[in-house]
Short mmCIF file of C-alpha atoms (C1' of nucleotides) in Angstrom, two decimals:
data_model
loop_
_atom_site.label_atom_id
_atom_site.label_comp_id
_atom_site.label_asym_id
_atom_site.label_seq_id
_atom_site.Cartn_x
_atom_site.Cartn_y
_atom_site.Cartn_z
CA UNK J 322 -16.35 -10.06 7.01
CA UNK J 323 -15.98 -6.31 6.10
CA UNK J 324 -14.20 -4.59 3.94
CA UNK J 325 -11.55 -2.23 4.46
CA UNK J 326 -13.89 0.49 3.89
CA UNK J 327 -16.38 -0.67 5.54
CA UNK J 328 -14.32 -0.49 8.57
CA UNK J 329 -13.60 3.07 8.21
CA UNK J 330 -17.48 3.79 7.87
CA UNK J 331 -17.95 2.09 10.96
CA UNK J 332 -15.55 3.75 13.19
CA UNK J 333 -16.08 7.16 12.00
CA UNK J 334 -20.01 6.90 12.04
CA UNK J 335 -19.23 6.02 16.11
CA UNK J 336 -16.97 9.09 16.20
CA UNK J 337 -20.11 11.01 15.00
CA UNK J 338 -19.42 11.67 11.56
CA UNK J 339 -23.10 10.81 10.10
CA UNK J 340 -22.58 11.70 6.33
CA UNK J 341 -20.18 10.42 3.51
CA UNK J 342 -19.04 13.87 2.77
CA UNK J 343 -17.68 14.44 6.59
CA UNK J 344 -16.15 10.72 6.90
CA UNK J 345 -14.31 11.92 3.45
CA UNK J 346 -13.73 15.22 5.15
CA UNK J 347 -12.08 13.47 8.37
CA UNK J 348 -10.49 10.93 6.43
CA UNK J 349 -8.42 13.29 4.64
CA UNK J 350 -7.04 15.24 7.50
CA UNK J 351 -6.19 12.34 9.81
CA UNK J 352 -6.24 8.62 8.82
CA UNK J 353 -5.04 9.52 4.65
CA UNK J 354 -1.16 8.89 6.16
CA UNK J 355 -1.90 5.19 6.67
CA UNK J 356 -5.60 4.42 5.51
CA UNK J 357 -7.45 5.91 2.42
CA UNK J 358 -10.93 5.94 1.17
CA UNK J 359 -12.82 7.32 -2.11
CA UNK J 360 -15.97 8.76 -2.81
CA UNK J 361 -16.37 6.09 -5.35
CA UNK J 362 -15.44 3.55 -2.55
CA UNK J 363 -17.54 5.63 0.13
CA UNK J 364 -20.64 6.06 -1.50
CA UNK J 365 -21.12 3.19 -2.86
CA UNK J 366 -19.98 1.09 0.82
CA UNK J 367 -22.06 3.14 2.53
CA UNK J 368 -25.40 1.65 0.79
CA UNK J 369 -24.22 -1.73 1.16
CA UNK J 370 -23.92 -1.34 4.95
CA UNK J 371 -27.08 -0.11 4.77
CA UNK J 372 -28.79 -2.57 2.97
CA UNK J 373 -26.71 -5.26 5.42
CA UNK J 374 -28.34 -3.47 8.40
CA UNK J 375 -24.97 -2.46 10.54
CA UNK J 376 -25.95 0.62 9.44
CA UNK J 377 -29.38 3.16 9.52
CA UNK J 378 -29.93 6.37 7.37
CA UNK J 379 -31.94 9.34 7.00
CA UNK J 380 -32.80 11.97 5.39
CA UNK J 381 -31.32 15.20 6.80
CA UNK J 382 -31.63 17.79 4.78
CA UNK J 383 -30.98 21.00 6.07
CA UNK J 384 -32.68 22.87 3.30
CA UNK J 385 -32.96 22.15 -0.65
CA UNK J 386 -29.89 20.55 -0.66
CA UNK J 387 -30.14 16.79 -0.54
CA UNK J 388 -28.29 14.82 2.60
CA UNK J 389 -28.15 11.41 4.58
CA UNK J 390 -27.37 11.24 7.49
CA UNK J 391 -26.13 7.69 9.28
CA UNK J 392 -25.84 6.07 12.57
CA UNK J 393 -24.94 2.58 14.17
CA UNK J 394 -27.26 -0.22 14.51
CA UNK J 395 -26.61 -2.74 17.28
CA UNK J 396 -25.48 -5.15 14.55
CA UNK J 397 -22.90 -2.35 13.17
CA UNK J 398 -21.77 -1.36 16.78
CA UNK J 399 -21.45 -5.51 17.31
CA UNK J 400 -19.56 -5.63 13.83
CA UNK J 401 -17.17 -2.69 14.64
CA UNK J 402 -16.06 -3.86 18.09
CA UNK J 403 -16.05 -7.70 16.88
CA UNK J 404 -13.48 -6.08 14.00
CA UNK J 405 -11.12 -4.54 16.99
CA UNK J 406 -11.35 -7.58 18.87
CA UNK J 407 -10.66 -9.52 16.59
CA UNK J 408 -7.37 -11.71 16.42
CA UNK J 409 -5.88 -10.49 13.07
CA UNK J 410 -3.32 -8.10 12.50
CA UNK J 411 -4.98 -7.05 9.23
CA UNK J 412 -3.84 -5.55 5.72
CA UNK J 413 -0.02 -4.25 6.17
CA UNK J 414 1.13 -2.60 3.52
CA UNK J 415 4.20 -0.76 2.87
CA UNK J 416 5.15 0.25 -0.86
CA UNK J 417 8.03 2.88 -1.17
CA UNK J 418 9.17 3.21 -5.14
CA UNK J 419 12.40 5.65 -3.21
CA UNK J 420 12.90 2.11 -1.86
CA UNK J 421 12.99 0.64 -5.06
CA UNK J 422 15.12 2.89 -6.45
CA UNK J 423 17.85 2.73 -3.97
CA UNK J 424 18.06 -1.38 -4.32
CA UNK J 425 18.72 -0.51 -7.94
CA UNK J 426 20.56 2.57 -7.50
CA UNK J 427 24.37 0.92 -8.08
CA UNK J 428 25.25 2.11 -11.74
CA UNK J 429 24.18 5.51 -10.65
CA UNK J 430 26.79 8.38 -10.02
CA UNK J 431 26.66 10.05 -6.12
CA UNK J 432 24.62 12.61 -7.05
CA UNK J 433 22.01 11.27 -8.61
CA UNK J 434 22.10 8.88 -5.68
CA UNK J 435 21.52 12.06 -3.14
CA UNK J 436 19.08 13.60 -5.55
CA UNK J 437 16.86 10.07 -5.32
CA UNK J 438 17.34 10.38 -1.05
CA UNK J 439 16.75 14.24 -1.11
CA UNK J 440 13.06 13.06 -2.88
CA UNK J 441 12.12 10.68 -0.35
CA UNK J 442 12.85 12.82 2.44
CA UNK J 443 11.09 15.77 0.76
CA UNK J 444 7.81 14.20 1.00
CA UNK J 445 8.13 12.97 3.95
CA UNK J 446 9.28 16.53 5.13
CA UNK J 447 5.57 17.59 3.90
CA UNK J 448 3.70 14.67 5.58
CA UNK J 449 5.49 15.92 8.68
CA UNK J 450 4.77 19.59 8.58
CA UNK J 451 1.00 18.42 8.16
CA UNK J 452 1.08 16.39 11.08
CA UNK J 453 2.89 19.06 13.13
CA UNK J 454 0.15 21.50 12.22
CA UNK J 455 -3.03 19.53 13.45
CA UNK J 456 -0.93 18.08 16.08
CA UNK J 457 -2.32 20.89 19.02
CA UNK J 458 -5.94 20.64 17.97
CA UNK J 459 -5.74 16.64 18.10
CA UNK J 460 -3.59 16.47 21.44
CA UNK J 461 -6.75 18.34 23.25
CA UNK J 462 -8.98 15.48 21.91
CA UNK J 463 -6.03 12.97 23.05
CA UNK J 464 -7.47 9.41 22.85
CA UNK J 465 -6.56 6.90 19.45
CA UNK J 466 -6.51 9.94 17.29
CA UNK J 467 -3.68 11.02 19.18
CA UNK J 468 -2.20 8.15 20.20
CA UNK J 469 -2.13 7.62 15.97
CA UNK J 470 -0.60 10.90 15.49
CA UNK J 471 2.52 10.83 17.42
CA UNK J 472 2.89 7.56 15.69
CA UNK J 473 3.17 9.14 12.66
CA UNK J 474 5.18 12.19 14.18
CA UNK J 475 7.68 9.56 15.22
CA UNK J 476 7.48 7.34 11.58
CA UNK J 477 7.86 10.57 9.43
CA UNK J 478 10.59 12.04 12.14
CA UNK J 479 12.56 8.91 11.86
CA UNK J 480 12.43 7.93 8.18
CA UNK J 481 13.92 11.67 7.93
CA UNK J 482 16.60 11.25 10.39
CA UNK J 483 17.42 7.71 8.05
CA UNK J 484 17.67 9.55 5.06
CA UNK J 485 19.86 12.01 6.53
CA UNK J 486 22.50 9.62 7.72
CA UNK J 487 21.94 7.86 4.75
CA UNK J 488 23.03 11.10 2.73
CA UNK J 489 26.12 11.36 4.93
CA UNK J 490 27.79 7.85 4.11
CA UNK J 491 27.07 9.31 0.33
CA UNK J 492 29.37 11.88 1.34
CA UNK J 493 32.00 9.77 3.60
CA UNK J 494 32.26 7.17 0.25
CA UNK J 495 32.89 9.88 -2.22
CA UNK J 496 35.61 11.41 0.14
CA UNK J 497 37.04 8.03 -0.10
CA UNK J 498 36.85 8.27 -3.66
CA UNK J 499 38.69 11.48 -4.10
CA UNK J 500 41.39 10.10 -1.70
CA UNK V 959 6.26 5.77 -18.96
CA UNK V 960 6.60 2.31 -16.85
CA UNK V 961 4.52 0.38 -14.79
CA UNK V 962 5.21 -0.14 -11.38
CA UNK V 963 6.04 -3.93 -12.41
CA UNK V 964 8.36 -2.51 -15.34
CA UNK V 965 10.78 -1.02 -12.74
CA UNK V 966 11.18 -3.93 -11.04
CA UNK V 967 11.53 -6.30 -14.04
CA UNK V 968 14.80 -3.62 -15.59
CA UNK V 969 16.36 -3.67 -12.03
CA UNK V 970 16.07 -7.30 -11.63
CA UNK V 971 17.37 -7.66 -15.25
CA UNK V 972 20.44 -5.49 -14.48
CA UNK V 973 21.07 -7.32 -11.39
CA UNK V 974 21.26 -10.69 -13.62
CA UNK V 975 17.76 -12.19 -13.06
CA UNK V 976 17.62 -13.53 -16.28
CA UNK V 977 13.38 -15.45 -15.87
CA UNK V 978 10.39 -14.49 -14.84
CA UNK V 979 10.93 -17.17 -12.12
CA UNK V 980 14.70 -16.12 -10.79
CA UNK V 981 12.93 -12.00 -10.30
CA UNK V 982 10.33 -13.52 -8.43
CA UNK V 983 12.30 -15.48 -6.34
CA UNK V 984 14.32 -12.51 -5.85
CA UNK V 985 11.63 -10.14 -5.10
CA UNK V 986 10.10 -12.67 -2.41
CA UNK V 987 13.27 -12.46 0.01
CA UNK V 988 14.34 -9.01 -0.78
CA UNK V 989 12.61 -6.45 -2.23
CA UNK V 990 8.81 -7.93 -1.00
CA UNK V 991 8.75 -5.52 2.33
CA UNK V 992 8.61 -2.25 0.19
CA UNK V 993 7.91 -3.74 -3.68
CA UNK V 994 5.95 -6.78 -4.20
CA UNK V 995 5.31 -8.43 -7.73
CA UNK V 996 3.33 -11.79 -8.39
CA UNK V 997 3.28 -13.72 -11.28
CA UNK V 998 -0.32 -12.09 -12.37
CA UNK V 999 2.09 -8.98 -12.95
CA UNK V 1000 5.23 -10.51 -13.78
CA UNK V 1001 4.67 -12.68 -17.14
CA UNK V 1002 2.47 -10.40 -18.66
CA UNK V 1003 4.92 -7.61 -18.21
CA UNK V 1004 7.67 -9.15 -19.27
CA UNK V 1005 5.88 -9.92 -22.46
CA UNK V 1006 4.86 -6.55 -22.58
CA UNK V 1007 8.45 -5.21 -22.28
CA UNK V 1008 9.48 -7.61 -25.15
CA UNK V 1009 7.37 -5.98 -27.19
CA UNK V 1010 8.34 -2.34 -26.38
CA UNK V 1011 12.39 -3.63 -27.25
CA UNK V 1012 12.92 -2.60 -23.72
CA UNK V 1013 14.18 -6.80 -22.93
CA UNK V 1014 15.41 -9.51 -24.81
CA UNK V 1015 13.61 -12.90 -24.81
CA UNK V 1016 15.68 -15.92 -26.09
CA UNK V 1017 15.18 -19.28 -25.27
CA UNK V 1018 17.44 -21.01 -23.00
CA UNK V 1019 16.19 -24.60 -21.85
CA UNK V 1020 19.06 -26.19 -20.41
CA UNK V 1021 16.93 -29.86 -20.59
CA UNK V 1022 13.06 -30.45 -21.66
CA UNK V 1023 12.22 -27.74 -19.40
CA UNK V 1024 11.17 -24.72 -21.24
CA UNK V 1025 13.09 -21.19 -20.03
CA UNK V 1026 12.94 -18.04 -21.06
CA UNK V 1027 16.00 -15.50 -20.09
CA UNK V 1028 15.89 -12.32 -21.24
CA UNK V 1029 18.80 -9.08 -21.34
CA UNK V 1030 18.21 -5.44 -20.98
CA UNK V 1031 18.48 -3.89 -24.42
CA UNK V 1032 20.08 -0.50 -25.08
CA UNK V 1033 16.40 0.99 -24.41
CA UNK V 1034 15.50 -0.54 -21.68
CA UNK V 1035 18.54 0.15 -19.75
CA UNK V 1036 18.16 3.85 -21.00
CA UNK V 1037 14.18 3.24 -19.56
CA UNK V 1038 15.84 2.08 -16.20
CA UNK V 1039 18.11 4.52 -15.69
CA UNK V 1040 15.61 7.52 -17.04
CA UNK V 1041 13.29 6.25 -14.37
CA UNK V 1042 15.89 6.31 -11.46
CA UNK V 1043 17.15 9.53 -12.20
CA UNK V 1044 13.42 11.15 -12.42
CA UNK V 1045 12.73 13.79 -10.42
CA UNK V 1046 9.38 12.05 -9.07
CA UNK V 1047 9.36 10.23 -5.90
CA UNK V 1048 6.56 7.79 -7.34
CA UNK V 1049 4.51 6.02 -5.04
CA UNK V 1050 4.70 5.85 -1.51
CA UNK V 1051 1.73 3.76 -0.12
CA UNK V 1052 1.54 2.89 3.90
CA UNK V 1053 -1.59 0.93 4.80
CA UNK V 1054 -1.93 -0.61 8.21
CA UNK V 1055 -5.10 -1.71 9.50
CA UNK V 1056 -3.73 -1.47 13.35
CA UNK V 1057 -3.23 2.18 12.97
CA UNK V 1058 -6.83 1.95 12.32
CA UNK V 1059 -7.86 -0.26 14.76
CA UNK V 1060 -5.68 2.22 17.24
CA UNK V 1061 -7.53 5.18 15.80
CA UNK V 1062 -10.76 3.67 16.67
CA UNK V 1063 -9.87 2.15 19.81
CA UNK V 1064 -11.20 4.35 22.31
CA UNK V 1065 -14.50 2.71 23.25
CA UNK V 1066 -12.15 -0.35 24.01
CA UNK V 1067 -11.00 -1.61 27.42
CA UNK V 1068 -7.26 -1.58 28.30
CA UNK V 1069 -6.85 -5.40 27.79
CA UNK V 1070 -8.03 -5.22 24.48
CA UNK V 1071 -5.96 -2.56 23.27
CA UNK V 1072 -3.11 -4.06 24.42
CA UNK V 1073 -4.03 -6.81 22.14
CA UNK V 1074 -4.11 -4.57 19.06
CA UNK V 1075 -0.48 -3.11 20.34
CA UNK V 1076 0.48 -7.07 20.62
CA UNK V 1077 -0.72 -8.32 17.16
CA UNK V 1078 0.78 -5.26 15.06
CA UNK V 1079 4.20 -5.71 17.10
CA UNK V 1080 3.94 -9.64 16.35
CA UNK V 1081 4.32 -8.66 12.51
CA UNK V 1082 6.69 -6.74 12.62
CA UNK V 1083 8.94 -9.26 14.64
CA UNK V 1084 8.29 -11.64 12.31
CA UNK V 1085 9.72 -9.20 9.10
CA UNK V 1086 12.27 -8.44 11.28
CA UNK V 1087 13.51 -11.95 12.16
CA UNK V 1088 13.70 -12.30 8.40
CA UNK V 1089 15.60 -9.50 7.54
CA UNK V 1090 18.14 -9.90 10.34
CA UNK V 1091 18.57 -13.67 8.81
CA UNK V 1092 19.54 -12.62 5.72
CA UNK V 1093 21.67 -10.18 6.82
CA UNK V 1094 25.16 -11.37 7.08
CA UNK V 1095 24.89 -12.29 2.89
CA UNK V 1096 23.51 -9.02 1.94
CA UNK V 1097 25.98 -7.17 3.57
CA UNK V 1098 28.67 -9.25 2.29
CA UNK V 1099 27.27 -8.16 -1.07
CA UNK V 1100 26.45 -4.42 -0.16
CA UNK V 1101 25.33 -1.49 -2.67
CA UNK V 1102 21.55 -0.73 -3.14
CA UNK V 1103 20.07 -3.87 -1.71
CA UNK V 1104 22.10 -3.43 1.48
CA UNK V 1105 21.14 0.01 1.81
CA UNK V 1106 17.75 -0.80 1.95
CA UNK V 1107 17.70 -4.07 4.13
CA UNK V 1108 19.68 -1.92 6.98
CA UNK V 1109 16.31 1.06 6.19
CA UNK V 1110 14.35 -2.01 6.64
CA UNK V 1111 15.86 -3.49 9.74
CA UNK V 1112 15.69 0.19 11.26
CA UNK V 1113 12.03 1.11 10.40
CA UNK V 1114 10.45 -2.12 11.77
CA UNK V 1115 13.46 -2.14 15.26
CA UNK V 1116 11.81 1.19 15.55
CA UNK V 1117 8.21 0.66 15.39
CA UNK V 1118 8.92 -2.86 17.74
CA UNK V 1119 10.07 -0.20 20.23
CA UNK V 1120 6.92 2.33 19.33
CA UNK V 1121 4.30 0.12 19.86
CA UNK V 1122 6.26 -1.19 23.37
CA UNK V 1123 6.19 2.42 24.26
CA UNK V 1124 2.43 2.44 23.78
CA UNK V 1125 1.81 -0.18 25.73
CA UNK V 1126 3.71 1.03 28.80
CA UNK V 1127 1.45 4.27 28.34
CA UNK V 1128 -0.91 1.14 28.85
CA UNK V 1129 -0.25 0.43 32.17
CA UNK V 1130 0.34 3.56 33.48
CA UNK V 1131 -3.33 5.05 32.29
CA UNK V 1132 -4.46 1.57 34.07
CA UNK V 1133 -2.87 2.56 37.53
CA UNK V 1134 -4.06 6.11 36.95
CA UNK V 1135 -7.56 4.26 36.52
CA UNK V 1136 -7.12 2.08 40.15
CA UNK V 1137 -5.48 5.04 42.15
"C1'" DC U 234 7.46 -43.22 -6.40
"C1'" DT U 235 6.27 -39.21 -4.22
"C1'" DT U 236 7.43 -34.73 -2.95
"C1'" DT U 237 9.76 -30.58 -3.74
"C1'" DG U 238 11.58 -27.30 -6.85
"C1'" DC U 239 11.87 -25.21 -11.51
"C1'" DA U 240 9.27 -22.82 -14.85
"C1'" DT U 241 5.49 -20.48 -17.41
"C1'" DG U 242 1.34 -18.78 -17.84
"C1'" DT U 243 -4.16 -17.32 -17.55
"C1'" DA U 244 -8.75 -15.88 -15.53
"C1'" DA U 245 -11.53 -14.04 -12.16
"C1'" DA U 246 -12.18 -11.29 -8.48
"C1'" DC U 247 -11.11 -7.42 -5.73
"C1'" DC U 248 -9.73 -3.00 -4.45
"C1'" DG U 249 -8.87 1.58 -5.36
"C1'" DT U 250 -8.26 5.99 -7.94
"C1'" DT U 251 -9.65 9.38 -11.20
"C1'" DA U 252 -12.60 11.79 -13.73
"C1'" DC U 253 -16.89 13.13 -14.51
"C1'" DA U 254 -21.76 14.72 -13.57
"C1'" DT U 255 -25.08 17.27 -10.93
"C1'" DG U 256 -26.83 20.82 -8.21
"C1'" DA U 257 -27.62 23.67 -3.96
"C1'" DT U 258 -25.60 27.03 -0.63
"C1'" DT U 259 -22.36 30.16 1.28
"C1'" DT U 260 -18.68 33.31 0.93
"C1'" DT U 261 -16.04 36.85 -1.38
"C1'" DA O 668 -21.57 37.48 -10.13
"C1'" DA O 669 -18.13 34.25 -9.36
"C1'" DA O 670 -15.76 31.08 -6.57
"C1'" DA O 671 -15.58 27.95 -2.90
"C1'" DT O 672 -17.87 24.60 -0.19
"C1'" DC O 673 -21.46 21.19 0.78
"C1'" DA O 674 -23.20 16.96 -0.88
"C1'" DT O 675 -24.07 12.70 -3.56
"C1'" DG O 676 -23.15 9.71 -6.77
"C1'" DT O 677 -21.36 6.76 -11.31
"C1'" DA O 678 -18.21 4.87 -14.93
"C1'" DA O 679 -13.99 3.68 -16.62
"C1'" DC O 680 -9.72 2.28 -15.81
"C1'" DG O 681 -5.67 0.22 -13.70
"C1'" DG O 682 -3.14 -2.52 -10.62
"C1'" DT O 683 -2.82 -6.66 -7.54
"C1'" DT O 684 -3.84 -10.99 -5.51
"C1'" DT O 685 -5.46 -15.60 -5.72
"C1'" DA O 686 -6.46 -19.63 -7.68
"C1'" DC O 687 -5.90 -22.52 -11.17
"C1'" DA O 688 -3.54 -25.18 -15.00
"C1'" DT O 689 0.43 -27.46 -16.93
"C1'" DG O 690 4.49 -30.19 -17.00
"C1'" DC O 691 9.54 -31.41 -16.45
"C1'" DA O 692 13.47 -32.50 -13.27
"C1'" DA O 693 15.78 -33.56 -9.13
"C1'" DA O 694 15.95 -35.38 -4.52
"C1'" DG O 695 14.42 -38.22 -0.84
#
DNA sequence: CTTTGCATGTAAACCGTTACATGATTTT
DNA sequence: AAAATCATGTAACGGTTTACATGCAAAG
């Protein structure tokens, strides 16, 4: 089995990212919205997959400055589509403390209420304008990349648009109040 | 500061889970889609808490069965509401390993995409079964946790209807293919 | 009398982040 | 000359899950 890492490695190495530093570098402008990974998970993955054979590296260095370079073996390409295929869902994993605090949010007054929805939908507000900004350069690639984009376009959009209306009953209960 | 565990224990407190055992319970039907907490987190904590003055243990074994319930103290409900009326949105964690697999997927035939679309639609049916069945007694009961079961039935209704999209793009790419 | 539910807890393993350390190269 | 970027790695820490251990009480 891999691990969750180890997954990432393997799909990025096939997208033709052949050092640690430029799966790191790709993994923070696309995948970080639903799937992270460290240097201090990277690096130290990337020698086990090494050592397990799914993966080959070598040394490609450009000048002084020390660099590996990887690529699939026949085993890794074999392990990375046996991973797609395979009949498992995989780690879902959704934890939202805005959540939490609206379950608990009943002895609060109504603006402290909007204050807690206003903070939600503020980072998702700056998740969006991130995606919105790569969102030309990845549509001319089109392909999973894109398909995973306009996924989270349309998550971030909606979760927004939730907020929002949420935010409105805020205002139609304290009107009721008042009357 | 709290732990993420902390903030759950106060809330459940204040919403008259008096043991370890009654939070959990509670925290398996409603708040485990956005805030999970097992008893590896849960006893310790509440120990912890104890400690701090934040909770009140006392003993409360209504037969030979040993119970503990335990009562927000003065601090802790001044922790609990501190904490909701921060101006930090605290964690907000989204991990899906179809995302992934969708990211990746391009080397993959149109059948077996359609599989990944299948499998990450299949799970969130099955959260959304759940929520709608518990629906009719949380709404009865409204506030907070209502709030956040109708954000719950929304955000997986839409992502049902996402990934269906997704796979219509499916089928049309296929005919595009055979034309 | 056996299973399910109530109830509390611990230990090990796993996963992941953060901070740190090092040093070369390119850009300003 | 300084700052940013390329590039690799480790150590410590923290949070979470899983599996295990224990035992009483109620229901079938």
């Amino acid at each position: 089995m891999l691990t969750p890492t180890a997954k990432v490695i393997l799909g990025m190495v096939r997208l033709g990212r052949r050092t640690g530093y430029e799966m790191k570098q790709l993994v923070d402008v696309s995948t970080r919205f639903f799937w992270t990974a460290s240097y201090g998970q990277l690096y130290p993955e990337l020698r086990r997959l090494e050592d397990d054979g799914l993966i080959a590296g070598e040394e490609a260095s450009t000048s002084g400055r020390r660099r590996r370079a990887f690529a699939l073996t026949d085993a890794g390409a074999d392990a990375l589509d046996e991973w797609l295929r395979s009949e498992d869902a995989g780690v879902y994993e959704y934890r939202d403390e805005g959540m939490l605090k609206i379950f608990f949010w009943d002895g609060l007054a109504v603006e402290d209420r909007r204050r807690i929805l206003q903070l939600s939908r503020g980072r998702h507000e700056e998740v969006l304008r991130h995606l919105e900004a790569i969102e030309p350069a990845v549509r001319r690639r089109g392909g999973g990349p894109y398909a995973v984009l306009r996924s989270g376009l349309a998550l971030h959009r909606f979760s927004i648009d939730w907020l929002n209306e949420l935010e409105a009953e805020l205002d139609r209960d304290r009107e009721r109040e008042v009357t």
